Short mmCIF file of C-alpha atoms and ligand atoms in Angstrom, two decimals:
data_model
loop_
_atom_site.label_atom_id
_atom_site.label_comp_id
_atom_site.label_asym_id
_atom_site.label_seq_id
_atom_site.Cartn_x
_atom_site.Cartn_y
_atom_site.Cartn_z
CA MET A 55 0.65 -15.97 -4.69
CA ARG A 56 1.80 -19.34 -5.93
CA ILE A 57 4.66 -20.88 -3.94
CA SER A 58 6.24 -22.02 -7.22
CA ASP A 59 6.65 -18.33 -8.14
CA ILE A 60 8.22 -17.60 -4.75
CA LEU A 61 10.59 -20.56 -5.16
CA GLN A 62 11.60 -19.35 -8.59
CA LYS A 63 12.38 -15.84 -7.35
CA LYS A 64 14.15 -16.70 -4.10
CA GLU A 65 17.24 -18.75 -3.50
CA ARG A 66 15.98 -19.80 -0.05
CA THR A 67 12.53 -19.83 1.49
CA PHE A 68 11.41 -20.10 5.10
CA SER A 69 8.04 -21.52 5.99
CA PHE A 70 6.24 -22.47 9.18
CA GLU A 71 3.76 -25.28 9.68
CA TYR A 72 0.84 -25.17 12.16
CA PHE A 73 -1.94 -27.55 13.12
CA PRO A 74 -5.55 -26.62 13.94
CA SER A 75 -6.05 -26.44 17.71
CA LYS A 76 -9.07 -28.30 19.07
CA THR A 77 -10.59 -25.43 21.08
CA ILE A 78 -11.69 -21.89 20.28
CA ALA A 79 -9.18 -20.62 22.87
CA GLY A 80 -6.47 -22.70 21.19
CA ILE A 81 -7.29 -21.24 17.80
CA SER A 82 -7.16 -17.65 19.15
CA LYS A 83 -3.77 -18.49 20.65
CA LEU A 84 -2.66 -19.91 17.29
CA TYR A 85 -3.62 -16.66 15.51
CA GLU A 86 -1.63 -14.76 18.13
CA THR A 87 1.37 -17.05 17.53
CA ILE A 88 1.15 -16.50 13.78
CA GLU A 89 0.74 -12.71 14.19
CA ASN A 90 3.88 -12.83 16.35
CA VAL A 91 6.03 -14.42 13.65
CA LYS A 92 4.93 -11.95 10.98
CA ASP A 93 8.07 -9.91 11.65
CA LEU A 94 10.14 -12.87 10.38
CA ASN A 95 8.45 -12.50 6.98
CA PRO A 96 7.88 -16.20 6.35
CA ASP A 97 7.55 -16.95 2.64
CA PHE A 98 4.48 -18.98 3.49
CA VAL A 99 2.88 -20.77 6.39
CA SER A 100 1.00 -24.05 6.15
CA VAL A 101 -1.87 -25.64 8.05
CA THR A 102 -2.21 -29.38 8.48
CA TYR A 103 -5.33 -31.39 7.68
CA GLY A 104 -6.43 -33.81 10.40
CA ALA A 105 -6.62 -37.54 9.93
CA GLY A 106 -9.85 -38.57 8.22
CA GLY A 107 -10.73 -35.00 7.30
CA THR A 108 -11.62 -34.45 10.96
CA THR A 109 -10.26 -30.91 10.94
CA ARG A 110 -11.64 -29.89 7.54
CA GLU A 111 -13.74 -26.95 8.77
CA LYS A 112 -11.09 -25.71 11.17
CA SER A 113 -8.19 -26.16 8.75
CA PHE A 114 -10.03 -24.22 6.05
CA GLU A 115 -11.14 -21.51 8.48
CA ILE A 116 -7.54 -21.08 9.63
CA VAL A 117 -6.01 -20.91 6.13
CA ASN A 118 -8.71 -18.41 5.21
CA GLN A 119 -7.88 -16.24 8.24
CA ILE A 120 -4.11 -16.44 7.61
CA LYS A 121 -4.43 -15.46 3.97
CA ASN A 122 -7.24 -12.93 4.07
CA VAL A 123 -6.99 -11.36 7.54
CA ILE A 124 -3.45 -11.87 8.87
CA GLY A 125 -2.10 -11.34 5.37
CA LEU A 126 0.50 -14.11 5.01
CA GLU A 127 0.85 -16.47 2.05
CA VAL A 128 -0.56 -19.86 2.99
CA MET A 129 -0.58 -23.49 1.92
CA SER A 130 -3.47 -25.76 2.84
CA HIS A 131 -2.57 -29.40 3.51
CA PHE A 132 -5.19 -31.67 2.00
CA THR A 133 -5.59 -35.45 2.11
CA CYS A 134 -7.48 -38.27 0.37
CA VAL A 135 -8.62 -39.83 3.66
CA GLY A 136 -12.37 -40.15 4.14
CA HIS A 137 -13.43 -38.20 1.04
CA ASN A 138 -14.84 -39.25 -2.29
CA VAL A 139 -13.97 -37.32 -5.43
CA GLU A 140 -17.08 -35.08 -5.29
CA GLU A 141 -16.24 -34.04 -1.72
CA LEU A 142 -12.64 -33.37 -2.70
CA GLN A 143 -13.89 -31.25 -5.58
CA ASP A 144 -16.18 -29.25 -3.23
CA SER A 145 -13.24 -28.63 -0.91
CA LEU A 146 -11.06 -27.40 -3.78
CA ASP A 147 -13.87 -25.07 -4.89
CA GLU A 148 -14.11 -23.67 -1.37
CA LEU A 149 -10.35 -23.12 -1.13
CA GLN A 150 -10.24 -21.38 -4.50
CA ALA A 151 -13.26 -19.19 -3.59
CA ASN A 152 -11.30 -18.13 -0.50
CA ASN A 153 -8.34 -17.06 -2.60
CA ILE A 154 -6.10 -19.96 -1.55
CA ASP A 155 -3.48 -20.74 -4.22
CA ASN A 156 -1.34 -23.50 -2.68
CA ILE A 157 -2.08 -27.06 -1.62
CA LEU A 158 0.12 -29.75 -0.10
CA ALA A 159 -1.47 -32.83 -1.68
CA LEU A 160 -1.18 -35.89 0.55
CA ARG A 161 -2.57 -39.36 0.83
CA GLY A 162 -2.94 -38.74 4.55
CA ASP A 163 -2.48 -40.68 7.75
CA PRO A 164 -5.17 -43.18 8.78
CA PRO A 165 -7.73 -41.83 11.28
CA LYS A 166 -7.21 -42.63 14.99
CA GLY A 167 -7.84 -46.29 15.77
CA GLU A 168 -7.13 -47.48 12.22
CA GLU A 169 -3.86 -49.23 11.46
CA SER A 170 -3.59 -48.59 7.78
CA PHE A 171 -4.91 -46.35 5.04
CA ILE A 172 -8.27 -47.44 3.64
CA GLN A 173 -9.33 -46.00 0.33
CA THR A 174 -12.75 -44.32 0.56
CA ASP A 175 -15.40 -45.59 -1.89
CA GLY A 176 -15.16 -43.28 -4.89
CA GLY A 177 -12.01 -41.69 -3.45
CA TYR A 178 -8.29 -41.83 -4.19
CA ARG A 179 -5.63 -44.36 -3.18
CA TYR A 180 -2.40 -42.37 -3.48
CA ALA A 181 -1.31 -38.76 -3.24
CA SER A 182 -0.38 -38.99 -6.93
CA ASP A 183 -4.11 -39.48 -7.77
CA LEU A 184 -4.93 -36.31 -5.87
CA VAL A 185 -2.09 -34.40 -7.55
CA LYS A 186 -3.38 -35.45 -10.96
CA HIS A 187 -6.92 -34.36 -10.07
CA ILE A 188 -5.81 -30.96 -8.76
CA ARG A 189 -3.50 -30.37 -11.73
CA MET A 190 -6.27 -31.18 -14.22
CA ARG A 191 -8.69 -28.93 -12.37
CA GLY A 192 -6.21 -26.05 -12.57
CA HIS A 193 -5.59 -22.97 -10.42
CA PHE A 194 -3.51 -24.45 -7.58
CA CYS A 195 0.23 -24.70 -7.05
CA ILE A 196 0.89 -28.18 -5.65
CA GLY A 197 3.41 -29.42 -3.10
CA VAL A 198 3.91 -33.07 -2.11
CA ALA A 199 5.62 -34.98 0.71
CA GLY A 200 9.01 -36.71 0.39
CA TYR A 201 10.79 -39.13 2.72
CA PRO A 202 14.59 -38.94 3.09
CA GLU A 203 14.52 -42.07 5.28
CA VAL A 204 11.90 -43.83 3.08
CA HIS A 205 8.14 -43.84 3.76
CA PRO A 206 7.42 -46.44 6.49
CA GLU A 207 5.04 -48.42 4.24
CA ALA A 208 7.32 -48.52 1.19
CA PRO A 209 8.88 -51.91 0.39
CA ASN A 210 12.27 -50.29 -0.28
CA ARG A 211 14.09 -47.05 -1.06
CA GLU A 212 14.10 -47.47 -4.82
CA THR A 213 10.34 -48.08 -5.03
CA ASP A 214 9.60 -45.13 -2.74
CA LEU A 215 11.73 -42.86 -4.96
CA LYS A 216 9.99 -44.12 -8.10
CA ASN A 217 6.64 -43.38 -6.45
CA LEU A 218 7.86 -39.88 -5.62
CA LYS A 219 8.91 -39.35 -9.23
CA PHE A 220 5.48 -40.53 -10.43
CA LYS A 221 3.77 -38.18 -7.96
CA VAL A 222 5.83 -35.21 -9.15
CA ASP A 223 5.23 -36.16 -12.79
CA GLN A 224 1.49 -36.00 -12.17
CA GLY A 225 1.92 -32.26 -11.67
CA ALA A 226 3.57 -31.39 -8.35
CA ASP A 227 5.60 -28.17 -8.24
CA PHE A 228 7.78 -28.87 -5.19
CA VAL A 229 8.45 -31.35 -2.40
CA ILE A 230 8.62 -30.84 1.38
CA THR A 231 10.34 -33.58 3.33
CA GLN A 232 9.39 -35.50 6.40
CA LEU A 233 11.40 -34.48 9.47
CA PHE A 234 14.90 -35.94 9.74
CA PHE A 235 17.93 -35.34 11.96
CA ASN A 236 20.83 -36.42 9.79
CA ASN A 237 21.48 -34.05 6.91
CA ASP A 238 23.32 -36.70 4.90
CA ASP A 239 19.98 -38.54 4.61
CA TYR A 240 18.44 -35.41 3.08
CA PHE A 241 21.26 -34.78 0.58
CA ARG A 242 21.35 -38.44 -0.44
CA PHE A 243 17.58 -38.30 -1.03
CA VAL A 244 17.87 -35.12 -3.12
CA ASP A 245 20.71 -36.64 -5.20
CA GLU A 246 18.90 -39.92 -5.75
CA ALA A 247 15.67 -38.14 -6.67
CA ALA A 248 17.55 -35.93 -9.16
CA ARG A 249 19.22 -38.99 -10.67
CA ILE A 250 15.81 -40.46 -11.58
CA GLY A 251 14.49 -37.13 -12.88
CA VAL A 252 12.96 -35.27 -9.92
CA HIS A 253 14.22 -31.78 -10.56
CA CYS A 254 11.82 -29.59 -8.57
CA LYS A 255 12.92 -28.03 -5.28
CA ILE A 256 12.95 -30.35 -2.28
CA ILE A 257 12.54 -28.30 0.89
CA PRO A 258 13.82 -29.92 4.08
CA GLY A 259 11.29 -30.23 6.93
CA ILE A 260 12.81 -29.45 10.33
CA MET A 261 11.40 -30.18 13.75
CA PRO A 262 13.17 -28.16 16.47
CA ILE A 263 14.27 -30.42 19.32
CA THR A 264 12.96 -29.03 22.61
CA ASN A 265 11.52 -32.06 24.38
CA PHE A 266 13.12 -35.53 24.42
CA SER A 267 10.04 -37.73 24.80
CA GLN A 268 8.18 -35.72 22.18
CA ILE A 269 10.98 -35.98 19.64
CA LYS A 270 11.30 -39.75 20.25
CA ARG A 271 7.53 -40.11 19.69
CA PHE A 272 7.53 -38.12 16.45
CA ALA A 273 10.65 -39.83 15.14
CA LYS A 274 9.10 -43.27 15.76
CA MET A 275 5.85 -42.25 14.11
CA CYS A 276 7.63 -40.98 10.98
CA GLY A 277 10.37 -43.60 10.79
CA ALA A 278 13.11 -40.98 11.39
CA VAL A 279 16.28 -41.95 13.22
CA VAL A 280 17.57 -39.73 16.04
CA PRO A 281 21.40 -40.02 15.88
CA GLN A 282 22.76 -42.24 18.67
CA LYS A 283 25.25 -39.63 19.91
CA LEU A 284 22.44 -37.10 20.34
CA VAL A 285 20.25 -39.69 22.09
CA GLU A 286 23.09 -40.38 24.55
CA ARG A 287 23.56 -36.68 25.30
CA LEU A 288 19.83 -36.17 25.81
CA GLU A 289 19.47 -39.30 27.96
CA LYS A 290 22.04 -37.96 30.39
CA VAL A 291 19.91 -34.88 31.09
CA GLU A 292 16.43 -36.21 30.40
CA ASN A 293 15.10 -35.16 33.81
CA ASP A 294 16.20 -31.58 33.24
CA PRO A 295 13.93 -29.98 30.59
CA THR A 296 16.09 -26.84 30.34
CA GLU A 297 19.25 -28.85 29.59
CA VAL A 298 17.33 -31.00 27.09
CA ALA A 299 16.11 -27.87 25.29
CA LEU A 300 19.61 -26.35 25.29
CA ILE A 301 21.21 -29.45 23.79
CA GLY A 302 18.30 -29.98 21.40
CA ILE A 303 18.24 -26.42 20.08
CA GLU A 304 22.02 -26.37 19.71
CA TYR A 305 21.72 -29.52 17.58
CA SER A 306 18.85 -28.08 15.52
CA MET A 307 20.78 -24.84 14.94
CA LYS A 308 23.78 -26.77 13.63
CA GLN A 309 21.48 -28.86 11.46
CA CYS A 310 19.81 -25.78 9.92
CA ARG A 311 23.11 -23.94 9.33
CA ASP A 312 24.61 -27.01 7.69
CA LEU A 313 21.58 -27.42 5.40
CA MET A 314 21.89 -23.80 4.30
CA GLU A 315 25.66 -24.01 3.78
CA ARG A 316 25.27 -27.13 1.66
CA GLY A 317 22.68 -25.49 -0.60
CA ALA A 318 19.25 -26.59 0.61
CA PRO A 319 16.57 -24.38 -1.00
CA GLY A 320 15.11 -23.27 2.34
CA LEU A 321 13.66 -24.63 5.55
CA HIS A 322 10.13 -25.69 6.45
CA PHE A 323 9.70 -25.68 10.24
CA TYR A 324 7.34 -28.04 12.00
CA THR A 325 6.54 -25.48 14.70
CA LEU A 326 4.10 -27.54 16.79
CA ASN A 327 2.27 -24.20 17.15
CA LYS A 328 5.10 -22.70 19.19
CA SER A 329 7.22 -19.78 18.08
CA ALA A 330 10.22 -19.53 20.45
CA ALA A 331 12.31 -22.40 19.04
CA THR A 332 11.37 -21.57 15.44
CA ARG A 333 12.45 -17.97 16.00
CA ILE A 334 15.83 -19.08 17.41
CA LEU A 335 16.47 -21.37 14.43
CA TYR A 336 15.32 -18.75 11.94
CA ASN A 337 17.68 -16.19 13.50
CA ALA A 338 20.51 -18.72 13.48
CA VAL A 339 20.40 -18.88 9.69
CA ASN A 340 19.36 -15.25 9.13
CA PRO A 341 21.70 -13.30 11.39
CA ILE A 342 20.47 -9.72 11.93
P1 LIG B 466 1.82 -41.26 -1.03
O1 LIG B 466 2.72 -40.43 -1.84
O2 LIG B 466 0.56 -41.73 -1.67
O3 LIG B 466 2.67 -42.51 -0.54
C1 LIG B 466 2.15 -43.41 0.45
C2 LIG B 466 2.82 -44.77 0.31
O4 LIG B 466 2.37 -45.38 -0.91
C3 LIG B 466 4.35 -44.70 0.18
O5 LIG B 466 4.88 -45.83 0.81
C4 LIG B 466 4.61 -44.76 -1.33
O6 LIG B 466 5.88 -45.32 -1.65
C5 LIG B 466 3.46 -45.66 -1.78
N1 LIG B 466 2.99 -45.36 -3.13
C6 LIG B 466 2.80 -44.13 -3.68
N2 LIG B 466 2.33 -44.24 -4.94
C7 LIG B 466 2.21 -45.57 -5.18
C8 LIG B 466 1.76 -46.32 -6.29
N3 LIG B 466 1.32 -45.73 -7.42
N4 LIG B 466 1.79 -47.69 -6.19
C9 LIG B 466 2.22 -48.30 -5.07
N5 LIG B 466 2.66 -47.62 -3.98
C10 LIG B 466 2.65 -46.28 -4.04
N6 LIG B 466 -0.78 -36.30 7.10
C11 LIG B 466 -2.04 -35.85 7.37
O7 LIG B 466 -2.95 -36.65 7.61
N7 LIG B 466 -2.31 -34.50 7.38
C12 LIG B 466 -1.35 -33.56 7.10
O8 LIG B 466 -1.62 -32.36 7.12
C13 LIG B 466 -0.03 -34.02 6.80
N8 LIG B 466 0.97 -33.14 6.50
C14 LIG B 466 2.22 -33.61 6.10
C15 LIG B 466 3.21 -32.70 5.72
C16 LIG B 466 4.46 -33.16 5.29
C17 LIG B 466 5.50 -32.15 4.85
C18 LIG B 466 4.75 -34.56 5.30
C19 LIG B 466 6.11 -35.06 4.88
C20 LIG B 466 3.78 -35.47 5.71
C21 LIG B 466 2.49 -35.02 6.10
N9 LIG B 466 1.47 -35.91 6.49
C22 LIG B 466 0.21 -35.44 6.82
C23 LIG B 466 1.75 -37.34 6.60
C24 LIG B 466 1.36 -38.14 5.34
O9 LIG B 466 -0.03 -38.05 5.11
C25 LIG B 466 1.77 -39.58 5.59
O10 LIG B 466 3.16 -39.70 5.61
C26 LIG B 466 1.11 -40.63 4.70
O11 LIG B 466 1.37 -41.90 5.29
C27 LIG B 466 1.64 -40.66 3.26
O12 LIG B 466 1.25 -39.56 2.56
P2 LIG B 466 1.87 -39.23 1.10
O13 LIG B 466 1.13 -38.09 0.59
O14 LIG B 466 3.33 -39.18 1.16
O15 LIG B 466 1.40 -40.58 0.34
#
């Protein structure tokens, strides 16, 4: 089923993001984790695509399993990195043959060891090129990435928003945001995008806070700011993982409830392949 149809029918959607584990044991564990969240009825789950196409086989195997064996709706992340247009086309054919209807079309992060994105010979430069290609080819519903705190490589906010608008105009159906911790950043982004004509749904991406060093690492990588007051609270207990998780989850719960109360169209959880924190946050906004 196309995610655009789900978004049209439902006021709010809940989705969970996973990454391909490196080992066979890790992948079995991942399937177990996904089976375990089936009772939450996620509207869709998504599987990331490793830098440089390094996880192509695994990512595709996992989306195939989720859709055709586990029986959940799925979205395959897909990037321009390391592929020419023929290879991209082959990948799209494979996804379609496996009954996959949804793609998150991304430029992609540079492979390990490389500082910046390098366009492959005969490949694409921006996510918008990939969106255009997929839209012209047909079949797929297309999501794209958005950045409430501005993409780290963008010269400024206005340019980044214009680039988002162009990407959506090429044929994207919805946007999922980079992780953020301050909801005002998200609502400002949604308002500014709407003002320049981006009217599709913009789903906030949420990373549950359970580990201080991990959250600092991710925030730095994505250019997201962890609010100073929260940093101070976490610093005071940083040697006590249980206290860190308690404070972090309490913050994430408030963040998710506030997003729902202020009208966000759903939540996309960066699960880091774990289910406990995601389950707590899901239950916080869907009381039984
Ligand atoms: P783009 O939209 O192409 O933007 C990249 C930069 O180029 C931005 O600064 C933008 O302002 C600028 N730009 C865009 N169009 C133009 C133009 N026409 N002219 C000039 N400048 C332009 N990465 C992975 O490798 N695998 C994943 O599975 C993955 N999943 C993600 C999921 C989500 C929800 C998000 C938010 C990000 C994900 N990423 C993933 C990270 C993403 O690949 C990086 O953030 C990457 O640096 C940018 O990708 P993009 O698709 O946003 O690129």
